[in-house]
Short mmCIF file of C-alpha atoms and ligand atoms in Angstrom, two decimals:
data_model
loop_
_atom_site.label_atom_id
_atom_site.label_comp_id
_atom_site.label_asym_id
_atom_site.label_seq_id
_atom_site.Cartn_x
_atom_site.Cartn_y
_atom_site.Cartn_z
CA UNK A 18 112.17 53.74 112.95
CA UNK A 19 110.63 51.06 115.13
CA UNK A 20 110.62 47.53 113.76
CA UNK A 21 108.76 44.36 114.75
CA UNK A 22 110.23 41.04 113.58
CA UNK A 23 107.92 38.01 113.48
CA UNK A 24 109.42 34.56 114.08
CA UNK A 25 111.48 32.55 116.52
CA UNK A 26 114.46 31.07 114.72
CA UNK A 27 118.13 31.83 114.25
CA UNK A 28 117.10 33.65 111.07
CA UNK A 29 115.09 36.08 113.18
CA UNK A 30 117.93 36.39 115.71
CA UNK A 31 120.21 37.38 112.81
CA UNK A 32 117.61 39.84 111.46
CA UNK A 33 117.16 41.44 114.89
CA UNK A 34 120.93 41.80 115.37
CA UNK A 35 121.40 43.39 111.95
CA UNK A 36 118.46 45.77 112.43
CA UNK A 37 119.93 46.87 115.78
CA UNK A 38 123.11 47.86 113.93
CA UNK A 39 121.23 50.32 111.70
CA UNK A 40 121.43 53.74 113.35
CA UNK A 41 118.08 54.72 111.86
CA UNK A 42 116.45 51.88 113.80
CA UNK A 43 115.68 53.09 117.29
CA UNK A 44 113.85 50.00 118.56
CA UNK A 45 113.46 46.36 117.56
CA UNK A 46 110.83 44.03 119.02
CA UNK A 47 110.28 40.39 118.16
CA UNK A 48 107.35 38.00 118.47
CA UNK A 49 107.43 35.33 119.66
CA UNK A 50 111.27 35.31 119.62
CA UNK A 51 113.42 32.91 121.64
CA UNK A 52 115.78 33.03 124.63
CA UNK A 53 118.63 34.56 122.62
CA UNK A 54 116.49 37.23 120.96
CA UNK A 55 115.04 38.13 124.38
CA UNK A 56 118.57 39.09 125.40
CA UNK A 57 118.76 41.88 122.81
CA UNK A 58 115.15 42.93 122.09
CA UNK A 59 111.73 43.06 123.74
CA UNK A 60 109.80 39.91 122.90
CA UNK A 61 106.04 39.32 122.88
CA UNK A 62 104.03 36.13 122.63
CA UNK A 63 102.14 35.70 119.38
CA UNK A 64 100.77 32.80 117.38
CA UNK A 65 102.71 32.88 114.06
CA UNK A 66 99.61 31.35 112.42
CA UNK A 67 97.28 34.16 113.56
CA UNK A 68 97.50 37.11 111.11
CA UNK A 69 95.03 39.27 113.06
CA UNK A 70 97.02 38.85 116.28
CA UNK A 71 100.20 39.85 114.41
CA UNK A 72 98.48 42.92 112.93
CA UNK A 73 97.11 43.96 116.33
CA UNK A 74 100.51 43.56 118.00
CA UNK A 75 102.11 45.77 115.34
CA UNK A 76 99.41 48.38 115.93
CA UNK A 77 99.77 48.27 119.72
CA UNK A 78 103.56 48.58 119.55
CA UNK A 79 103.21 51.54 117.14
CA UNK A 80 105.93 50.19 114.87
CA UNK A 81 106.85 51.65 111.48
CA UNK A 82 107.82 48.35 109.85
CA UNK A 83 107.02 44.68 110.34
CA UNK A 84 109.45 42.06 109.00
CA UNK A 85 107.94 38.59 108.72
CA UNK A 86 110.28 35.60 108.92
CA UNK A 87 108.30 32.35 108.70
CA UNK A 88 106.55 31.11 105.57
CA UNK A 89 103.62 29.79 107.60
CA UNK A 90 102.78 33.36 108.75
CA UNK A 91 103.03 34.70 105.20
CA UNK A 92 100.92 31.94 103.67
CA UNK A 93 98.33 32.55 106.42
CA UNK A 94 98.10 36.24 105.46
CA UNK A 95 100.16 38.03 108.13
CA UNK A 96 101.52 40.61 105.68
CA UNK A 97 97.99 41.44 104.50
CA UNK A 98 96.82 41.88 108.11
CA UNK A 99 99.72 44.28 108.80
CA UNK A 100 99.19 46.33 105.62
CA UNK A 101 95.42 46.48 106.26
CA UNK A 102 96.30 48.43 109.41
CA UNK A 103 98.35 50.97 107.45
CA UNK A 104 101.73 49.65 108.60
CA UNK A 105 104.62 48.99 106.20
CA UNK A 106 105.45 45.31 105.89
CA UNK A 107 108.45 43.41 104.52
CA UNK A 108 106.92 40.16 103.32
CA UNK A 109 104.56 39.07 100.53
CA UNK A 110 100.76 38.89 100.68
CA UNK A 111 99.15 35.48 101.12
CA UNK A 112 98.47 35.43 97.37
CA UNK A 113 102.11 36.15 96.48
CA UNK A 114 103.44 33.76 99.15
CA UNK A 115 101.83 30.94 97.14
CA UNK A 116 105.15 30.91 95.27
CA UNK A 117 106.36 28.97 98.30
CA UNK A 118 103.01 27.65 99.54
CA UNK A 119 102.33 25.61 96.42
CA UNK A 120 105.01 24.05 94.30
CA UNK A 121 102.44 23.56 91.51
CA UNK A 122 101.64 27.30 91.54
CA UNK A 123 105.35 28.16 91.47
CA UNK A 124 105.81 25.90 88.43
CA UNK A 125 102.95 27.67 86.67
CA UNK A 126 104.41 31.15 87.23
CA UNK A 127 107.86 29.93 86.20
CA UNK A 128 106.36 28.65 82.94
CA UNK A 129 104.68 32.04 82.34
CA UNK A 130 107.91 33.90 83.12
CA UNK A 131 110.05 31.52 81.04
CA UNK A 132 112.24 30.75 84.04
CA UNK A 133 114.32 27.55 83.71
CA UNK A 134 113.33 24.80 86.13
CA UNK A 135 113.04 21.00 86.31
CA UNK A 136 110.38 19.38 84.13
CA UNK A 137 107.56 18.37 86.45
CA UNK A 138 104.20 16.64 86.64
CA UNK A 139 101.54 17.60 89.16
CA UNK A 140 99.84 14.35 90.25
CA UNK A 141 96.53 13.80 92.06
CA UNK A 142 96.74 10.07 92.68
CA UNK A 143 99.26 7.29 93.03
CA UNK A 144 98.73 5.94 89.51
CA UNK A 145 99.63 9.32 88.03
CA UNK A 146 102.62 9.62 90.36
CA UNK A 147 103.84 6.17 89.43
CA UNK A 148 103.55 6.93 85.70
CA UNK A 149 105.39 10.24 86.12
CA UNK A 150 108.20 8.48 88.00
CA UNK A 151 108.63 6.07 85.11
CA UNK A 152 108.57 8.94 82.63
CA UNK A 153 111.47 10.79 84.33
CA UNK A 154 113.34 7.71 85.61
CA UNK A 155 115.72 7.48 88.58
CA UNK A 156 116.80 9.26 90.69
CA UNK A 157 113.18 9.97 91.63
CA UNK A 158 112.22 13.41 92.97
CA UNK A 159 108.90 13.38 94.86
CA UNK A 160 107.56 16.58 96.46
CA UNK A 161 104.62 17.34 98.67
CA UNK A 162 102.84 20.24 96.92
CA UNK A 163 102.25 22.17 100.16
CA UNK A 164 104.42 23.56 102.96
CA UNK A 165 106.44 20.93 104.81
CA UNK A 166 109.25 22.82 106.58
CA UNK A 167 111.89 21.61 104.13
CA UNK A 168 111.04 17.99 104.80
CA UNK A 169 108.42 17.30 102.09
CA UNK A 170 110.91 16.28 99.42
CA UNK A 171 112.37 12.83 98.85
CA UNK A 172 115.13 12.26 96.31
CA UNK A 173 115.98 8.58 95.94
CA UNK A 174 117.00 5.83 93.55
CA UNK A 175 114.67 3.46 95.40
CA UNK A 176 111.35 3.33 93.53
CA UNK A 177 109.51 1.83 96.52
CA UNK A 178 110.74 4.60 98.83
CA UNK A 179 109.62 7.20 96.27
CA UNK A 180 106.17 5.62 96.00
CA UNK A 181 105.84 5.36 99.78
CA UNK A 182 106.58 9.09 100.10
CA UNK A 183 104.00 9.92 97.42
CA UNK A 184 101.42 7.82 99.27
CA UNK A 185 102.14 9.56 102.56
CA UNK A 186 101.73 12.99 100.87
CA UNK A 187 98.38 11.96 99.38
CA UNK A 188 97.22 10.73 102.77
CA UNK A 189 98.01 14.07 104.46
CA UNK A 190 94.83 15.74 103.23
CA UNK A 191 91.90 15.23 100.89
CA UNK A 192 92.83 16.61 97.47
CA UNK A 193 96.55 16.66 98.28
CA UNK A 194 98.82 16.89 95.25
CA UNK A 195 102.29 15.55 94.64
CA UNK A 196 104.85 17.00 92.25
CA UNK A 197 107.15 14.50 90.51
CA UNK A 198 110.06 16.04 88.64
CA UNK A 199 113.23 15.34 86.74
CA UNK A 200 116.41 15.05 88.78
CA UNK A 201 118.74 18.06 88.57
CA UNK A 202 122.45 17.33 88.87
CA UNK A 203 125.02 19.88 89.99
CA UNK A 204 125.74 22.02 93.06
CA UNK A 205 122.98 23.99 94.78
CA UNK A 206 123.01 27.72 95.44
CA UNK A 207 120.60 29.87 97.46
CA UNK A 208 120.24 33.37 96.06
CA UNK A 209 118.00 35.94 97.73
CA UNK A 210 116.51 39.00 96.07
CA UNK A 211 114.95 41.87 97.99
CA UNK A 212 112.07 43.37 96.05
CA UNK A 213 109.45 46.10 96.32
CA UNK A 214 107.33 44.40 93.67
CA UNK A 215 109.08 46.12 90.75
CA UNK A 216 112.81 46.49 91.45
CA UNK A 217 114.86 43.52 92.66
CA UNK A 218 118.17 43.82 94.52
CA UNK A 219 120.07 40.52 94.70
CA UNK A 220 122.05 39.64 97.83
CA UNK A 221 125.22 37.53 97.90
CA UNK A 222 124.80 33.80 97.23
CA UNK A 223 125.10 31.15 99.92
CA UNK A 224 125.10 27.38 100.06
CA UNK A 225 122.91 25.41 102.43
CA UNK A 226 123.46 21.84 103.66
CA UNK A 227 120.03 20.23 103.65
CA UNK A 228 120.77 16.65 104.61
CA UNK A 229 121.13 15.74 108.24
CA UNK A 230 124.47 13.92 108.15
CA UNK A 231 128.00 14.48 106.85
CA UNK A 232 128.54 13.78 103.18
CA UNK A 233 124.90 14.66 102.40
CA UNK A 234 123.61 11.45 103.96
CA UNK A 235 120.28 10.97 105.71
CA UNK A 236 116.95 12.75 105.28
CA UNK A 237 116.39 16.40 104.33
CA UNK A 238 116.13 18.91 107.17
CA UNK A 239 115.33 22.62 107.45
CA UNK A 240 119.09 23.20 106.90
CA UNK A 241 122.14 22.09 108.93
CA UNK A 242 124.62 24.81 107.99
CA UNK A 243 125.59 27.37 105.36
CA UNK A 244 128.43 29.51 104.08
CA UNK A 245 129.02 32.56 101.91
CA UNK A 246 130.62 33.61 99.60
CA UNK A 247 130.92 30.70 97.14
CA UNK A 248 134.50 30.79 95.85
CA UNK A 249 133.67 28.19 93.22
CA UNK A 250 130.62 29.93 91.73
CA UNK A 251 130.78 31.50 88.25
CA UNK A 252 131.59 35.21 88.36
CA UNK A 253 128.38 36.32 86.64
CA UNK A 254 126.06 34.09 88.69
CA UNK A 255 124.32 36.84 90.67
CA UNK A 256 123.77 39.17 87.71
CA UNK A 257 122.66 36.28 85.54
CA UNK A 258 120.11 34.92 88.05
CA UNK A 259 118.83 38.42 88.80
CA UNK A 260 118.17 38.98 85.11
CA UNK A 261 116.91 35.56 84.04
CA UNK A 262 115.15 34.33 87.19
CA UNK A 263 114.39 36.93 89.86
CA UNK A 264 113.32 39.89 87.69
CA UNK A 265 111.06 37.81 85.40
CA UNK A 266 109.32 36.29 88.46
CA UNK A 267 108.80 39.70 90.06
CA UNK A 268 107.40 41.02 86.76
CA UNK A 269 105.12 37.99 86.34
CA UNK A 270 103.73 38.33 89.86
CA UNK A 271 103.06 42.06 89.37
CA UNK A 272 101.38 41.44 86.00
CA UNK A 273 99.13 38.85 87.64
CA UNK A 274 97.91 41.54 90.06
CA UNK A 275 99.65 39.91 93.04
CA UNK A 276 102.91 41.85 93.38
CA UNK A 277 105.58 40.12 95.44
CA UNK A 278 107.04 42.45 98.09
CA UNK A 279 109.69 41.03 100.38
CA UNK A 280 112.38 38.46 99.92
CA UNK A 281 112.31 36.14 96.93
CA UNK A 282 114.56 33.17 97.57
CA UNK A 283 115.69 31.20 94.54
CA UNK A 284 116.96 27.70 95.31
CA UNK A 285 119.08 26.88 92.27
CA UNK A 286 120.91 23.91 90.81
CA UNK A 287 123.89 24.70 88.59
CA UNK A 288 123.42 21.74 86.27
CA UNK A 289 125.47 20.54 83.34
CA UNK A 290 122.74 22.07 81.13
CA UNK A 291 122.70 25.46 82.86
CA UNK A 292 121.15 27.06 85.94
CA UNK A 293 117.74 25.68 86.95
CA UNK A 294 115.35 26.72 89.73
CA UNK A 295 114.71 23.96 92.27
CA UNK A 296 112.22 25.99 94.30
CA UNK A 297 111.21 29.46 95.37
CA UNK A 298 110.73 30.50 98.95
CA UNK A 299 108.89 33.65 99.95
CA UNK A 300 111.15 34.69 102.84
CA UNK A 301 114.70 34.75 104.16
CA UNK A 302 116.27 31.28 104.18
CA UNK A 303 117.42 29.65 107.38
CA UNK A 304 120.39 29.12 107.91
CA UNK A 305 121.59 31.07 104.82
CA UNK A 306 120.42 34.40 106.28
CA UNK A 307 122.84 33.99 109.17
CA UNK A 308 125.83 34.03 106.80
CA UNK A 309 124.49 36.52 104.25
CA UNK A 310 123.62 39.15 106.87
CA UNK A 311 126.98 38.61 108.59
CA UNK A 312 128.54 39.93 105.37
CA UNK A 313 126.09 42.74 104.57
CA UNK A 314 127.55 46.17 105.37
CA UNK A 315 124.54 48.26 104.28
CA UNK A 316 122.03 49.25 107.00
CA UNK A 317 119.35 46.55 106.92
CA UNK A 318 116.46 48.61 108.33
CA UNK A 319 116.71 51.16 105.55
CA UNK A 320 116.88 48.46 102.88
CA UNK A 321 113.85 46.55 104.16
CA UNK A 322 111.85 49.77 104.66
CA UNK A 323 112.65 50.88 101.10
CA UNK A 324 111.39 47.52 99.81
CA UNK A 325 108.24 47.70 101.93
CA UNK A 326 107.42 51.19 100.65
CA UNK A 327 108.21 50.84 96.93
CA UNK A 328 111.44 52.87 97.02
CA UNK A 329 114.14 50.29 96.31
CA UNK A 330 115.22 51.99 93.08
CA UNK A 331 116.29 55.05 95.13
CA UNK A 332 118.73 53.08 97.31
CA UNK A 333 122.50 53.16 96.75
CA UNK A 334 123.98 49.77 95.74
CA UNK A 335 124.42 47.36 98.64
CA UNK A 336 127.83 47.23 100.31
CA UNK A 337 129.44 43.95 101.39
CA UNK A 338 132.22 43.14 103.83
CA UNK A 339 135.28 41.39 102.43
CA UNK A 340 134.76 38.63 104.99
CA UNK A 341 133.58 35.06 104.69
CA UNK A 342 130.93 33.57 106.97
CA UNK A 343 130.07 30.02 108.07
CA UNK A 344 127.20 28.84 110.23
CA UNK A 345 126.79 25.38 111.75
CA UNK A 346 123.47 24.26 113.22
CA UNK A 347 123.39 22.32 116.47
CA UNK A 348 120.29 20.12 116.30
CA UNK A 349 118.42 18.38 119.09
CA UNK A 350 118.46 14.65 119.77
CA UNK A 351 116.39 12.88 117.09
CA UNK A 352 116.02 15.88 114.75
CA UNK A 353 114.53 15.90 112.10
CA UNK A 354 112.13 13.13 113.17
CA UNK A 355 110.80 13.91 116.66
CA UNK A 356 113.29 16.23 118.35
CA UNK A 357 113.65 16.02 122.11
CA UNK A 358 113.27 19.31 123.97
CA UNK A 359 114.04 20.52 127.48
CA UNK A 360 117.74 19.56 127.52
CA UNK A 361 120.14 21.94 129.26
CA UNK A 362 122.49 23.99 127.07
CA UNK A 363 125.93 24.97 128.42
CA UNK A 364 128.81 27.02 127.04
CA UNK A 365 127.06 29.63 124.89
CA UNK A 366 128.77 32.55 126.62
CA UNK A 367 132.21 30.95 126.20
CA UNK A 368 131.46 30.21 122.54
CA UNK A 369 130.51 33.84 121.96
CA UNK A 370 133.98 34.84 123.20
CA UNK A 371 135.67 33.15 120.26
CA UNK A 372 136.75 35.94 117.85
CA UNK A 373 134.27 36.51 115.02
CA UNK A 374 131.67 34.18 116.57
CA UNK A 375 128.02 34.94 117.13
CA UNK A 376 125.89 32.16 118.59
CA UNK A 377 122.41 32.69 117.16
CA UNK A 378 119.54 31.03 118.97
CA UNK A 379 116.82 28.99 117.26
CA UNK A 380 114.89 26.51 119.43
CA UNK A 381 115.89 27.80 122.86
CA UNK A 382 113.93 28.78 125.96
CA UNK A 383 114.57 29.53 129.62
CA UNK A 384 113.15 26.95 132.04
CA UNK A 385 111.47 27.85 135.37
CA UNK A 386 114.86 27.55 137.09
CA UNK A 387 116.26 30.22 134.77
CA UNK A 388 118.42 27.77 132.80
CA UNK A 389 118.84 27.79 129.02
CA UNK A 390 117.19 24.71 127.47
CA UNK A 391 116.44 23.33 124.02
CA UNK A 392 112.93 24.02 122.72
CA UNK A 393 112.99 22.92 119.09
CA UNK A 394 114.69 20.78 116.45
CA UNK A 395 117.35 23.23 115.36
CA UNK A 396 118.63 24.68 118.62
CA UNK A 397 121.59 26.97 117.86
CA UNK A 398 123.17 28.35 114.69
CA UNK A 399 126.81 28.99 115.50
CA UNK A 400 127.92 31.69 113.08
CA UNK A 401 131.45 32.92 112.50
CA UNK A 402 133.18 35.35 110.18
CA UNK A 403 136.81 35.28 109.10
CA UNK A 404 139.17 36.58 106.43
CA UNK A 405 138.65 33.37 104.51
CA UNK A 406 136.12 30.54 104.70
CA UNK A 407 138.77 28.36 106.32
CA UNK A 408 139.14 30.81 109.22
CA UNK A 409 135.39 31.28 109.62
CA UNK A 410 134.95 27.52 109.64
CA UNK A 411 137.70 27.00 112.19
CA UNK A 412 136.13 29.61 114.45
CA UNK A 413 132.63 28.15 114.17
CA UNK A 414 133.80 24.64 115.03
CA UNK A 415 136.06 26.01 117.79
CA UNK A 416 133.00 27.65 119.33
CA UNK A 417 130.89 24.50 118.95
CA UNK A 418 133.47 22.53 120.90
CA UNK A 419 132.68 24.76 123.89
CA UNK A 420 128.92 24.06 123.80
CA UNK A 421 127.23 21.03 125.36
CA UNK A 422 123.69 19.84 124.75
CA UNK A 423 122.89 16.22 125.60
CA UNK A 424 122.07 14.07 122.57
CA UNK A 425 122.66 16.88 120.10
CA UNK A 426 124.31 16.51 116.71
CA UNK A 427 125.81 18.73 114.02
CA UNK A 428 127.50 18.26 110.67
CA UNK A 429 131.29 18.40 110.71
CA UNK A 430 131.66 19.15 106.98
CA UNK A 431 129.97 22.54 106.58
CA UNK A 432 132.01 24.55 104.03
CA UNK A 433 134.75 21.90 104.17
CA UNK A 434 135.19 21.47 100.44
CA UNK A 435 134.68 25.16 99.59
CA UNK A 436 137.14 26.36 102.23
CA UNK A 437 139.88 24.32 100.62
CA UNK A 438 139.55 26.60 97.57
CA UNK A 439 138.88 29.95 99.19
P1 LIG B 24 112.91 21.84 97.89
O1 LIG B 24 112.05 21.79 99.12
O2 LIG B 24 112.13 21.85 96.63
O3 LIG B 24 113.98 22.87 97.96
O4 LIG B 24 113.75 20.50 97.90
C1 LIG B 24 114.60 20.20 98.98
C2 LIG B 24 115.89 19.64 98.46
O5 LIG B 24 115.64 18.46 97.68
C3 LIG B 24 116.65 20.55 97.53
O6 LIG B 24 117.46 21.46 98.19
C4 LIG B 24 117.48 19.56 96.74
O7 LIG B 24 118.61 19.14 97.47
C5 LIG B 24 116.56 18.40 96.60
N1 LIG B 24 115.83 18.51 95.32
C6 LIG B 24 114.64 19.09 95.11
N2 LIG B 24 114.28 19.03 93.83
C7 LIG B 24 115.28 18.39 93.17
C8 LIG B 24 115.51 18.00 91.81
N3 LIG B 24 114.60 18.23 90.84
N4 LIG B 24 116.66 17.37 91.52
C9 LIG B 24 117.56 17.10 92.49
N5 LIG B 24 117.41 17.42 93.79
C10 LIG B 24 116.29 18.06 94.14
N1 LIG B 25 117.56 26.76 104.10
C1 LIG B 25 116.41 26.37 103.42
C2 LIG B 25 115.23 27.18 103.69
O1 LIG B 25 115.27 28.17 104.37
O2 LIG B 25 114.19 26.82 103.19
#
């Protein structure tokens, strides 16, 4: 089969690599891609926000399957535009992608499906937001209702900071809403389920590091690193979340007449009162995908095609490698605020020589002189596998030491605590 991947991050680089390893996949293209993806697949320019352009590209390339990475494309209707042209698509319709596009909508479906989540209030003005904050108390959790690339959430003990964030969300657009919710304690887990709208197949769990600095300090980002498996997680976590969270959501979306086909990402908190959903995303997570796919032994093209064509129940169970994986994101100067671009990147080839290491590109480009340069906030996702998390972690940081990018920064504590126990 021929596959077109939409997107330009390290998540898409990982997807392209895994698809190329499936012997039933004869060709992989990517749009718009990045400098690393261009090294392994044909890339084409496309506006990720233009569903018709994505549909036309898929038609022109005569592909059998389109895999859509970014939430902005899904929320804009890219999957609908592809399916309208009779091409199989891995990714939800615009209507189903509202599970990520609107936190208020997601809360409503969770209530219908009886899925455990934080108590929340949807607020339309600052007086309502202020009252909701007092109802739940500190720490305050204030969320922009719409898409904000992982940066729309503020969790703080500082009431003024919480109110300031609410005000800035309201000022983003007329009619903007803010969700205020109770604080969930406990470790976070990202669990992905692949679904054809009826059957859901859970993947292995991963943990993401959302804050920009070591020790979970600083503002939230798109994600600074991840690892899998989670040696500390309860044994029945995956089966339990599949049964009590993922399957009920898939059933609720189908019953509403907006079946969810693609990847349903549950962001979970394992609280002292049980597992709670923090959020749903409508696509592969970044950087969790880099570590989850590094461990997946089953052929990815076949799995995604089965989901896109309603045949997941016919697939054999997924197979996993007995390896651990760690990814560490190298971010540009001043990420997540206003990242600087155009800086030269050195050492990627040497880093790729480290055993088990795969340097996945995110915001990279080639300048007119033919040199590799930074082109986004998250620049590289240095991914490594090993027998244990400790080895994978050592390899990832060993590879990072060989890479230079002026002004860049990365977290030094990705998987540090978990690797001590497994
Ligand atoms: P979200 O975009 O909803 O995933 O939120 C981003 C991050 O904010 C999450 O990964 C959590 O670290 C944090 N967060 C969100 N909601 C809550 C909550 N109710 N309690 C505690 N932390 C939260
Ligand atoms: N890693 C968080 C996300 O993909 O939203």
